[in-house]
Tab-separated table of C-alpha atoms in Angstrom:
chain	number	residue	atom	x	y	z
A	9	MET	CA	0.000	0.000	0.000
A	10	LYS	CA	2.834	2.367	0.892
A	11	LYS	CA	4.514	1.714	-2.464
A	12	PHE	CA	1.218	2.372	-4.233
A	13	VAL	CA	0.821	5.735	-2.476
A	14	ILE	CA	4.400	6.701	-3.319
A	15	ALA	CA	3.889	5.741	-6.964
A	16	LEU	CA	0.640	7.704	-7.066
A	17	PHE	CA	2.401	10.724	-5.557
A	18	ILE	CA	5.190	10.497	-8.141
A	19	LEU	CA	2.658	10.292	-10.973
A	20	ALA	CA	0.623	13.190	-9.602
A	21	LEU	CA	3.565	15.506	-8.924
A	22	PRO	CA	4.357	16.571	-12.534
A	23	PRO	CA	0.717	17.464	-13.365
A	24	ALA	CA	0.430	19.360	-10.091
A	25	ILE	CA	3.589	21.358	-10.762
A	26	THR	CA	2.452	21.983	-14.345
A	27	PHE	CA	-0.902	23.231	-13.075
A	28	LEU	CA	0.709	25.646	-10.612
A	29	VAL	CA	3.071	27.016	-13.265
A	30	MET	CA	0.661	27.185	-16.197
A	31	SER	CA	-2.251	28.532	-14.211
A	32	GLN	CA	-0.459	31.669	-13.069
A	33	PRO	CA	-2.169	34.818	-14.420
A	34	GLU	CA	-0.644	36.041	-17.649
A	35	LYS	CA	1.662	39.009	-17.616
A	36	ALA	CA	1.072	41.733	-20.168
A	37	PRO	CA	3.759	42.253	-22.824
A	38	PHE	CA	5.940	45.280	-22.304
A	39	PRO	CA	4.373	48.414	-23.795
A	40	PRO	CA	6.341	50.383	-26.402
A	41	SER	CA	9.476	51.647	-24.667
A	42	THR	CA	9.649	54.827	-26.737
A	43	ILE	CA	6.870	56.764	-28.418
A	44	PHE	CA	8.259	58.603	-31.414
A	45	SER	CA	6.729	61.734	-32.886
A	46	ALA	CA	4.788	61.726	-36.138
A	47	LYS	CA	7.545	63.897	-37.649
A	48	GLN	CA	10.038	61.088	-36.987
A	49	ILE	CA	7.833	58.263	-38.219
A	50	GLU	CA	5.823	59.644	-41.141
A	51	PRO	CA	8.642	60.124	-43.729
A	52	LEU	CA	9.118	56.352	-44.065
A	53	ILE	CA	5.423	55.378	-44.049
A	54	GLY	CA	4.272	54.127	-47.454
A	55	VAL	CA	4.474	51.283	-49.973
A	56	TYR	CA	7.708	50.287	-51.700
A	57	GLU	CA	9.048	47.967	-54.355
A	58	ILE	CA	11.842	45.688	-53.173
A	59	GLU	CA	13.358	42.853	-55.162
A	60	GLY	CA	11.863	39.522	-54.107
A	61	HIS	CA	8.557	41.002	-52.958
A	62	ASP	CA	5.432	42.060	-54.808
A	63	ARG	CA	5.120	45.041	-52.500
A	64	VAL	CA	6.442	46.108	-49.117
A	65	LEU	CA	4.353	48.060	-46.647
A	66	ALA	CA	6.005	50.423	-44.177
A	67	THR	CA	3.386	51.131	-41.541
A	68	TYR	CA	2.938	52.230	-37.936
A	69	SER	CA	4.012	49.536	-35.513
A	70	ALA	CA	2.286	48.659	-32.269
A	71	ARG	CA	5.790	48.539	-30.794
A	72	GLY	CA	6.250	52.269	-31.190
A	73	GLY	CA	8.299	52.509	-34.358
A	74	ILE	CA	7.692	51.324	-37.914
A	75	ALA	CA	6.874	47.815	-39.125
A	76	LEU	CA	7.973	46.580	-42.539
A	77	PHE	CA	5.924	43.786	-44.115
A	78	GLY	CA	6.276	41.998	-47.417
A	79	LEU	CA	2.819	41.625	-48.943
A	80	ASN	CA	3.251	38.774	-51.382
A	81	GLY	CA	-0.169	37.752	-52.605
A	82	THR	CA	-2.097	36.187	-49.727
A	83	ARG	CA	0.911	34.603	-48.063
A	84	PHE	CA	0.768	34.272	-44.287
A	85	SER	CA	4.301	33.532	-43.238
A	86	ARG	CA	6.975	34.714	-40.851
A	87	VAL	CA	9.172	35.169	-43.916
A	88	ASP	CA	7.140	38.253	-44.721
A	89	TYR	CA	7.978	39.963	-41.437
A	90	LEU	CA	10.937	41.954	-42.725
A	91	SER	CA	11.496	43.758	-39.430
A	92	SER	CA	10.775	43.396	-35.771
A	93	SER	CA	11.105	47.177	-35.626
A	94	ILE	CA	12.429	50.223	-37.446
A	95	THR	CA	13.096	53.252	-35.279
A	96	PRO	CA	14.532	56.742	-35.868
A	97	THR	CA	18.045	57.664	-34.820
A	98	ASP	CA	19.584	61.020	-33.991
A	99	ALA	CA	20.976	61.249	-37.534
A	100	VAL	CA	18.758	62.834	-40.181
A	101	ASP	CA	17.025	60.271	-42.419
A	102	VAL	CA	18.830	57.366	-40.760
A	103	TYR	CA	16.776	54.664	-39.056
A	104	ARG	CA	17.685	51.612	-37.012
A	105	TRP	CA	16.437	48.418	-38.638
A	106	VAL	CA	16.075	45.378	-36.377
A	107	PRO	CA	15.598	42.327	-38.623
A	108	PHE	CA	13.071	39.703	-37.636
A	109	ARG	CA	15.751	37.050	-38.090
A	110	ARG	CA	17.269	36.435	-34.694
A	111	ASP	CA	20.726	35.714	-36.068
A	112	ALA	CA	20.994	39.079	-37.852
A	113	LEU	CA	22.536	42.246	-36.447
A	114	ASP	CA	20.852	45.629	-36.310
A	115	GLN	CA	21.482	47.567	-39.496
A	116	PRO	CA	21.012	51.131	-40.761
A	117	LEU	CA	18.168	52.069	-43.083
A	118	ILE	CA	18.711	55.354	-44.930
A	119	LEU	CA	16.042	57.399	-46.691
A	120	LYS	CA	16.579	58.618	-50.253
A	121	ARG	CA	15.097	62.006	-51.141
A	122	GLU	CA	14.575	63.945	-54.315
A	123	ALA	CA	13.660	67.637	-54.069
A	124	GLY	CA	12.981	67.020	-50.387
A	125	VAL	CA	10.515	64.197	-51.054
A	126	VAL	CA	11.252	60.638	-49.884
A	127	ILE	CA	11.487	58.411	-52.975
A	128	GLY	CA	12.878	55.270	-51.334
A	129	PHE	CA	15.522	53.941	-48.997
A	130	THR	CA	18.652	51.840	-48.914
A	131	TRP	CA	19.375	49.047	-46.434
A	132	PRO	CA	21.521	45.909	-46.278
A	133	GLU	CA	18.928	44.018	-48.334
A	134	GLY	CA	19.386	46.431	-51.238
A	135	SER	CA	17.342	49.457	-52.227
A	136	ALA	CA	13.625	50.209	-52.156
A	137	THR	CA	11.616	52.551	-54.358
A	138	ARG	CA	8.462	54.253	-53.138
A	139	ILE	CA	5.410	53.592	-55.311
A	140	ASP	CA	2.019	55.262	-55.492
A	141	SER	CA	-0.115	53.118	-53.181
A	142	GLY	CA	-3.449	54.810	-53.848
A	143	PHE	CA	-4.019	55.293	-50.130
A	144	SER	CA	-2.628	57.157	-47.144
A	145	GLN	CA	-1.936	56.079	-43.578
A	146	ARG	CA	-2.338	57.970	-40.329
A	147	GLU	CA	-1.983	56.931	-36.707
A	148	ILE	CA	-4.722	58.264	-34.426
A	149	GLN	CA	-5.770	58.089	-30.793
A	150	TRP	CA	-9.275	58.294	-29.363
A	151	MET	CA	-11.071	57.639	-26.103
A	152	ASN	CA	-13.612	55.058	-25.024
A	153	GLY	CA	-14.475	56.415	-21.614
A	154	ALA	CA	-11.240	56.555	-19.650
A	155	VAL	CA	-9.378	54.205	-22.022
A	156	GLN	CA	-7.221	55.683	-24.780
A	157	LEU	CA	-7.089	53.546	-27.902
A	158	THR	CA	-4.675	53.763	-30.831
A	159	GLY	CA	-4.978	52.609	-34.420
A	160	THR	CA	-3.936	53.184	-37.997
A	161	LEU	CA	-6.264	54.772	-40.531
A	162	PHE	CA	-5.951	53.452	-44.068
A	163	LEU	CA	-7.692	55.963	-46.335
A	164	PRO	CA	-8.014	55.316	-50.088
A	165	ASP	CA	-7.397	58.339	-52.295
A	166	GLU	CA	-10.983	57.790	-53.430
A	167	ILE	CA	-13.301	56.208	-50.837
A	168	ARG	CA	-15.806	54.404	-53.048
A	169	HIS	CA	-17.326	51.769	-50.784
A	170	GLY	CA	-17.649	53.038	-47.225
A	171	GLY	CA	-15.465	51.810	-44.403
A	172	ALA	CA	-14.578	48.958	-42.070
A	173	VAL	CA	-13.297	48.574	-38.508
A	174	ILE	CA	-11.193	45.539	-37.574
A	175	LEU	CA	-12.087	43.775	-34.307
A	176	HIS	CA	-9.432	41.572	-32.714
A	177	GLY	CA	-9.596	38.019	-31.472
A	178	SER	CA	-8.672	36.649	-28.053
A	179	GLY	CA	-5.524	37.414	-26.091
A	180	TRP	CA	-3.070	40.183	-26.860
A	181	SER	CA	-3.497	41.373	-30.426
A	182	ASP	CA	-2.351	44.461	-32.276
A	183	ARG	CA	-1.524	45.985	-35.663
A	184	ASP	CA	1.660	43.933	-36.069
A	185	ASN	CA	-0.426	41.020	-37.294
A	186	LEU	CA	0.157	40.092	-40.920
A	187	TRP	CA	-2.935	37.862	-41.051
A	188	TYR	CA	-5.191	40.825	-40.341
A	189	LEU	CA	-3.183	43.106	-42.618
A	190	HIS	CA	-3.981	41.025	-45.677
A	191	PHE	CA	-7.667	41.810	-45.180
A	192	VAL	CA	-6.867	45.467	-44.513
A	193	MET	CA	-4.884	45.761	-47.741
A	194	ALA	CA	-7.556	44.020	-49.819
A	195	LEU	CA	-10.164	46.410	-48.460
A	196	VAL	CA	-8.255	49.663	-48.847
A	197	GLU	CA	-7.140	48.779	-52.349
A	198	SER	CA	-10.816	48.172	-53.194
A	199	GLY	CA	-11.743	51.680	-52.096
A	200	VAL	CA	-12.841	50.844	-48.543
A	201	ALA	CA	-11.522	53.034	-45.716
A	202	VAL	CA	-10.220	51.011	-42.759
A	203	LEU	CA	-9.389	51.684	-39.129
A	204	PHE	CA	-7.066	48.994	-37.769
A	205	PRO	CA	-6.623	49.461	-33.999
A	206	ASP	CA	-4.508	47.884	-31.323
A	207	LYS	CA	-6.782	45.902	-29.030
A	208	ARG	CA	-7.201	47.448	-25.588
A	209	GLY	CA	-4.233	46.499	-23.432
A	210	SER	CA	-2.143	45.659	-26.517
A	211	GLY	CA	0.415	47.722	-28.400
A	212	LYS	CA	-0.244	51.424	-27.903
A	213	SER	CA	-3.834	51.013	-26.686
A	214	GLN	CA	-4.393	51.458	-22.985
A	215	GLY	CA	-6.673	49.422	-20.733
A	216	ASP	CA	-6.516	45.704	-19.989
A	217	TRP	CA	-8.569	43.195	-21.961
A	218	ARG	CA	-8.088	40.607	-19.199
A	219	HIS	CA	-10.451	42.603	-17.002
A	220	SER	CA	-12.849	43.761	-19.704
A	221	SER	CA	-16.247	42.570	-20.859
A	222	MET	CA	-17.674	41.875	-24.314
A	223	THR	CA	-19.659	45.083	-23.906
A	224	GLU	CA	-16.450	47.081	-23.468
A	225	PHE	CA	-14.837	45.397	-26.484
A	226	ALA	CA	-17.945	46.231	-28.522
A	227	GLU	CA	-17.809	49.848	-27.321
A	228	ASP	CA	-14.174	49.998	-28.475
A	229	GLY	CA	-15.311	48.981	-31.940
A	230	LEU	CA	-18.206	51.440	-32.007
A	231	THR	CA	-16.046	54.375	-30.905
A	232	ALA	CA	-13.585	53.369	-33.643
A	233	ARG	CA	-16.462	53.652	-36.149
A	234	GLU	CA	-17.099	57.184	-34.950
A	235	GLN	CA	-13.462	58.085	-35.544
A	236	LEU	CA	-13.340	56.499	-38.977
A	237	ALA	CA	-16.496	58.325	-40.031
A	238	ARG	CA	-15.017	61.627	-38.869
A	239	TYR	CA	-11.587	61.262	-40.471
A	240	ALA	CA	-12.809	59.652	-43.693
A	241	GLY	CA	-15.727	62.040	-44.123
A	242	ILE	CA	-18.245	59.246	-44.654
A	243	LYS	CA	-21.513	58.399	-42.961
A	244	ARG	CA	-21.322	56.032	-40.026
A	245	ASN	CA	-24.029	53.814	-41.540
A	246	ARG	CA	-21.595	52.931	-44.335
A	247	ILE	CA	-19.001	51.520	-41.919
A	248	GLY	CA	-19.178	47.806	-41.145
A	249	LEU	CA	-17.378	45.533	-38.693
A	250	ILE	CA	-14.905	42.752	-39.433
A	251	GLY	CA	-14.414	40.423	-36.488
A	252	ILE	CA	-11.452	38.062	-36.619
A	253	SER	CA	-11.811	34.906	-34.497
A	254	GLN	CA	-13.308	36.024	-31.166
A	255	GLY	CA	-13.749	39.428	-32.792
A	256	GLY	CA	-16.733	37.894	-34.588
A	257	THR	CA	-18.452	37.528	-31.224
A	258	VAL	CA	-17.573	41.132	-30.423
A	259	ALA	CA	-19.078	42.238	-33.744
A	260	ILE	CA	-22.482	40.697	-33.074
A	261	LYS	CA	-22.411	42.072	-29.525
A	262	ALA	CA	-21.841	45.537	-30.993
A	263	SER	CA	-24.760	45.063	-33.388
A	264	GLY	CA	-27.126	45.049	-30.443
A	265	MET	CA	-25.705	48.373	-29.252
A	266	ALA	CA	-26.017	50.343	-32.518
A	267	ASP	CA	-28.827	50.434	-35.055
A	268	ASP	CA	-26.845	51.637	-38.065
A	269	ILE	CA	-24.255	48.913	-38.715
A	270	PRO	CA	-24.613	48.111	-42.444
A	271	TRP	CA	-22.806	44.777	-42.513
A	272	ILE	CA	-20.720	42.304	-40.520
A	273	ILE	CA	-17.984	39.890	-41.539
A	274	ASP	CA	-17.165	37.100	-39.081
A	275	VAL	CA	-13.870	35.365	-39.894
A	276	SER	CA	-13.314	32.116	-37.953
A	277	GLY	CA	-15.586	33.220	-35.121
A	278	SER	CA	-17.472	30.811	-32.879
A	279	ASN	CA	-21.270	30.943	-32.623
A	280	VAL	CA	-21.697	29.114	-29.336
A	281	LYS	CA	-21.651	30.151	-25.702
A	282	VAL	CA	-18.165	31.445	-24.886
A	283	ILE	CA	-17.458	28.796	-22.241
A	284	ASP	CA	-18.643	26.069	-24.627
A	285	GLY	CA	-16.110	27.320	-27.149
A	286	LEU	CA	-13.348	26.915	-24.565
A	287	ILE	CA	-14.537	23.404	-23.729
A	288	HIS	CA	-14.400	22.464	-27.408
A	289	GLU	CA	-10.983	24.049	-27.904
A	290	THR	CA	-9.602	22.254	-24.849
A	291	TYR	CA	-10.641	18.873	-26.262
A	292	ALA	CA	-9.017	19.810	-29.580
A	293	ASN	CA	-5.804	20.832	-27.809
A	294	LEU	CA	-5.625	17.446	-26.067
A	295	ARG	CA	-5.941	15.658	-29.410
A	296	GLN	CA	-3.210	17.862	-30.891
A	297	MET	CA	-0.963	16.941	-27.971
A	298	GLY	CA	-1.476	13.266	-28.837
A	299	ILE	CA	-3.453	12.442	-25.690
A	300	PRO	CA	-5.977	9.646	-26.450
A	301	GLY	CA	-9.637	10.383	-25.803
A	302	ILE	CA	-9.762	7.633	-23.194
A	303	PHE	CA	-7.969	10.014	-20.812
A	304	ASP	CA	-10.371	12.931	-21.348
A	305	PHE	CA	-12.223	12.279	-18.104
A	306	VAL	CA	-9.031	13.159	-16.227
A	307	MET	CA	-7.132	15.483	-18.550
A	308	HIS	CA	-9.959	17.657	-19.860
A	309	PRO	CA	-11.127	19.052	-16.468
A	310	TYR	CA	-7.461	19.594	-15.627
A	311	ALA	CA	-6.707	21.482	-18.864
A	312	LEU	CA	-9.961	23.442	-18.631
A	313	ALA	CA	-9.159	24.526	-15.076
A	314	ILE	CA	-5.746	25.782	-16.197
A	315	ALA	CA	-7.234	27.827	-19.028
A	316	LYS	CA	-9.881	29.382	-16.793
A	317	ARG	CA	-7.467	30.136	-13.967
A	318	LYS	CA	-5.025	31.958	-16.249
A	319	ARG	CA	-7.735	34.469	-17.212
A	320	SER	CA	-10.065	34.131	-14.263
A	321	ASP	CA	-11.463	37.654	-14.368
A	322	TRP	CA	-12.046	37.500	-18.135
A	323	TRP	CA	-13.961	34.242	-17.821
A	324	ARG	CA	-16.021	35.609	-14.953
A	325	LEU	CA	-17.051	38.550	-17.123
A	326	ASN	CA	-17.525	36.767	-20.438
A	327	GLY	CA	-17.796	33.003	-20.028
A	328	ASP	CA	-21.598	32.961	-19.870
A	329	TYR	CA	-22.134	35.161	-22.918
A	330	ASP	CA	-24.057	33.400	-25.676
A	331	PRO	CA	-24.077	35.294	-29.000
A	332	LEU	CA	-27.131	33.417	-30.289
A	333	ALA	CA	-29.648	35.877	-28.834
A	334	ASP	CA	-27.873	38.795	-30.551
A	335	TRP	CA	-27.727	36.870	-33.825
A	336	GLN	CA	-31.469	36.205	-33.539
A	337	ARG	CA	-32.245	39.896	-33.002
A	338	SER	CA	-29.952	41.060	-35.793
A	339	ASN	CA	-31.034	41.595	-39.369
A	340	ILE	CA	-27.628	42.837	-40.535
A	341	PRO	CA	-26.193	41.314	-43.733
A	342	THR	CA	-23.487	38.985	-42.469
A	343	LEU	CA	-20.726	36.983	-44.123
A	344	VAL	CA	-19.370	34.118	-42.013
A	345	ILE	CA	-16.160	32.348	-43.039
A	346	TYR	CA	-14.831	29.051	-41.650
A	347	GLY	CA	-12.049	26.624	-42.416
A	348	ARG	CA	-13.432	23.103	-42.097
A	349	GLU	CA	-10.382	21.878	-40.184
A	350	ASP	CA	-10.917	24.554	-37.522
A	351	GLU	CA	-13.259	21.970	-35.987
A	352	HIS	CA	-10.091	20.251	-34.766
A	353	ASP	CA	-8.379	23.480	-33.744
A	354	ASN	CA	-10.168	26.475	-32.187
A	355	VAL	CA	-13.819	26.592	-33.203
A	356	PRO	CA	-16.810	24.203	-33.031
A	357	VAL	CA	-17.499	24.742	-36.728
A	358	ALA	CA	-20.336	22.221	-37.109
A	359	ALA	CA	-22.249	23.515	-34.076
A	360	SER	CA	-21.721	27.125	-35.152
A	361	ILE	CA	-22.986	26.463	-38.694
A	362	GLU	CA	-26.028	24.646	-37.328
A	363	ARG	CA	-26.905	27.701	-35.263
A	364	PHE	CA	-26.454	30.055	-38.212
A	365	ASN	CA	-28.619	27.853	-40.429
A	366	ALA	CA	-31.325	27.781	-37.768
A	367	LEU	CA	-31.633	31.568	-38.038
A	368	GLY	CA	-33.293	31.088	-41.412
A	369	ARG	CA	-32.006	34.428	-42.676
A	370	GLU	CA	-31.277	34.950	-46.350
A	371	ASN	CA	-28.847	37.765	-45.607
A	372	VAL	CA	-26.503	35.522	-43.591
A	373	ARG	CA	-24.053	33.670	-45.827
A	374	VAL	CA	-21.802	30.980	-44.388
A	375	ASP	CA	-18.786	30.014	-46.506
A	376	VAL	CA	-16.801	26.942	-45.490
A	377	TYR	CA	-13.397	26.269	-47.034
A	378	GLU	CA	-12.073	22.737	-47.096
A	379	ASN	CA	-8.612	21.591	-45.954
A	380	VAL	CA	-7.799	24.784	-44.023
A	381	GLY	CA	-8.064	25.636	-40.347
A	382	HIS	CA	-8.460	28.691	-38.151
A	383	GLY	CA	-6.089	30.940	-40.090
A	384	LEU	CA	-7.575	29.864	-43.440
A	385	PHE	CA	-4.133	29.273	-44.918
A	386	ASP	CA	-2.764	26.207	-46.611
A	387	GLU	CA	0.024	24.492	-44.679
A	388	THR	CA	1.910	23.649	-47.880
A	389	SER	CA	1.717	26.902	-49.801
A	390	ARG	CA	1.464	29.117	-46.690
A	391	GLU	CA	-1.135	31.114	-48.609
A	392	ILE	CA	-4.442	32.309	-47.244
A	393	VAL	CA	-7.113	30.978	-49.575
A	394	PRO	CA	-7.300	33.823	-52.139
A	395	GLU	CA	-11.090	33.518	-52.380
A	396	VAL	CA	-11.355	34.312	-48.667
A	397	VAL	CA	-9.606	37.651	-49.000
A	398	ALA	CA	-11.566	38.478	-52.156
A	399	SER	CA	-14.926	37.637	-50.574
A	400	VAL	CA	-14.201	39.905	-47.595
A	401	ALA	CA	-13.500	42.839	-49.914
A	402	ASP	CA	-16.509	42.043	-52.125
A	403	TRP	CA	-18.906	41.914	-49.157
A	404	ALA	CA	-17.678	45.240	-47.786
A	405	MET	CA	-17.981	46.879	-51.199
A	406	GLU	CA	-21.473	45.562	-51.885
A	407	TYR	CA	-23.036	46.501	-48.574
A	408	GLY	CA	-20.975	49.653	-48.125
A	409	ASP	CA	-22.610	50.896	-51.303
A	410	ALA	CA	-26.096	49.927	-50.150
A	411	ARG	CA	-26.259	52.796	-47.626
A	412	GLN	CA	-24.947	55.670	-49.744
């Protein structure tokens, strides 16, 4: 009996230690260490041609400087993160480029001017030439109550199809997200104005999402709509919401708080009670870890408890929210996009589709793409399904025009 107890203790010790370590509340990433002035940042902002890339976007970074992204088709790959940061130096027109590659050293990036106008830059990778992007960028701040939020405005030279606000998924999330940026670029190049914010508590946005409710996230999105309408000079009822992952839940929550949202796009968002989504995801995580289902009766409650403990306040505020009631009240044209394999990753796809179908609404379209998961990108080609990006832009254009 004594040996049995000792063996049981030895077997139980690693899970217990793991639980204590993994269940500690998450610490927020460090905020930007230096906030640079617009005068320091703006000269480099734009779109460039660089050998080996279709286009390169220099944009405002959530880290406080400038981010440089290669936008090659619909590719979603770390290869396209050309910088972890670009920041000004004391020397005129000289910037400090920190490559994303960990084995590379910091290098100088030097602007090239002609008649005082920036026409490109040189860096260790070669030279870059500025091209006419057809849109401008501007970083703005605004308030939702006592919380200051920050985002980047992408304004087409000609705004033809209204506007869109991007709503983030779970966890820390900000503008340095290439997945989101592909949708942003498709929209702005189609004549749709976009406001792409840092989520509260992420990047340059203040607040703390870990202690915030779905209502507060929805308010963040609605105040962003107000700002986009003001800066873009368009009516608010031409500005829709694009929710990515959990942002889809935020979008439908916001729809019950405003009566003039013209359209919604829900990309990889769950349509079940929030806690039920976590339960599903926890089972999927166990399968991905190679743990046989026979051990679910022990491992699933254990894994679920860890997930809930790490974000205890968030789950207290949001775990019981069920978006179905808001979907039932809504009559907003909605495009829902899923990857079929997300069923085995983050989202209960089958249950979510069943709920959408039960709405019986002709203006809710659910598109399901085979052989892709949550990110909607192919593991072999590392490309987001091109039809996904195109359908997002098409939906925004069609229903942005409907409210002119």
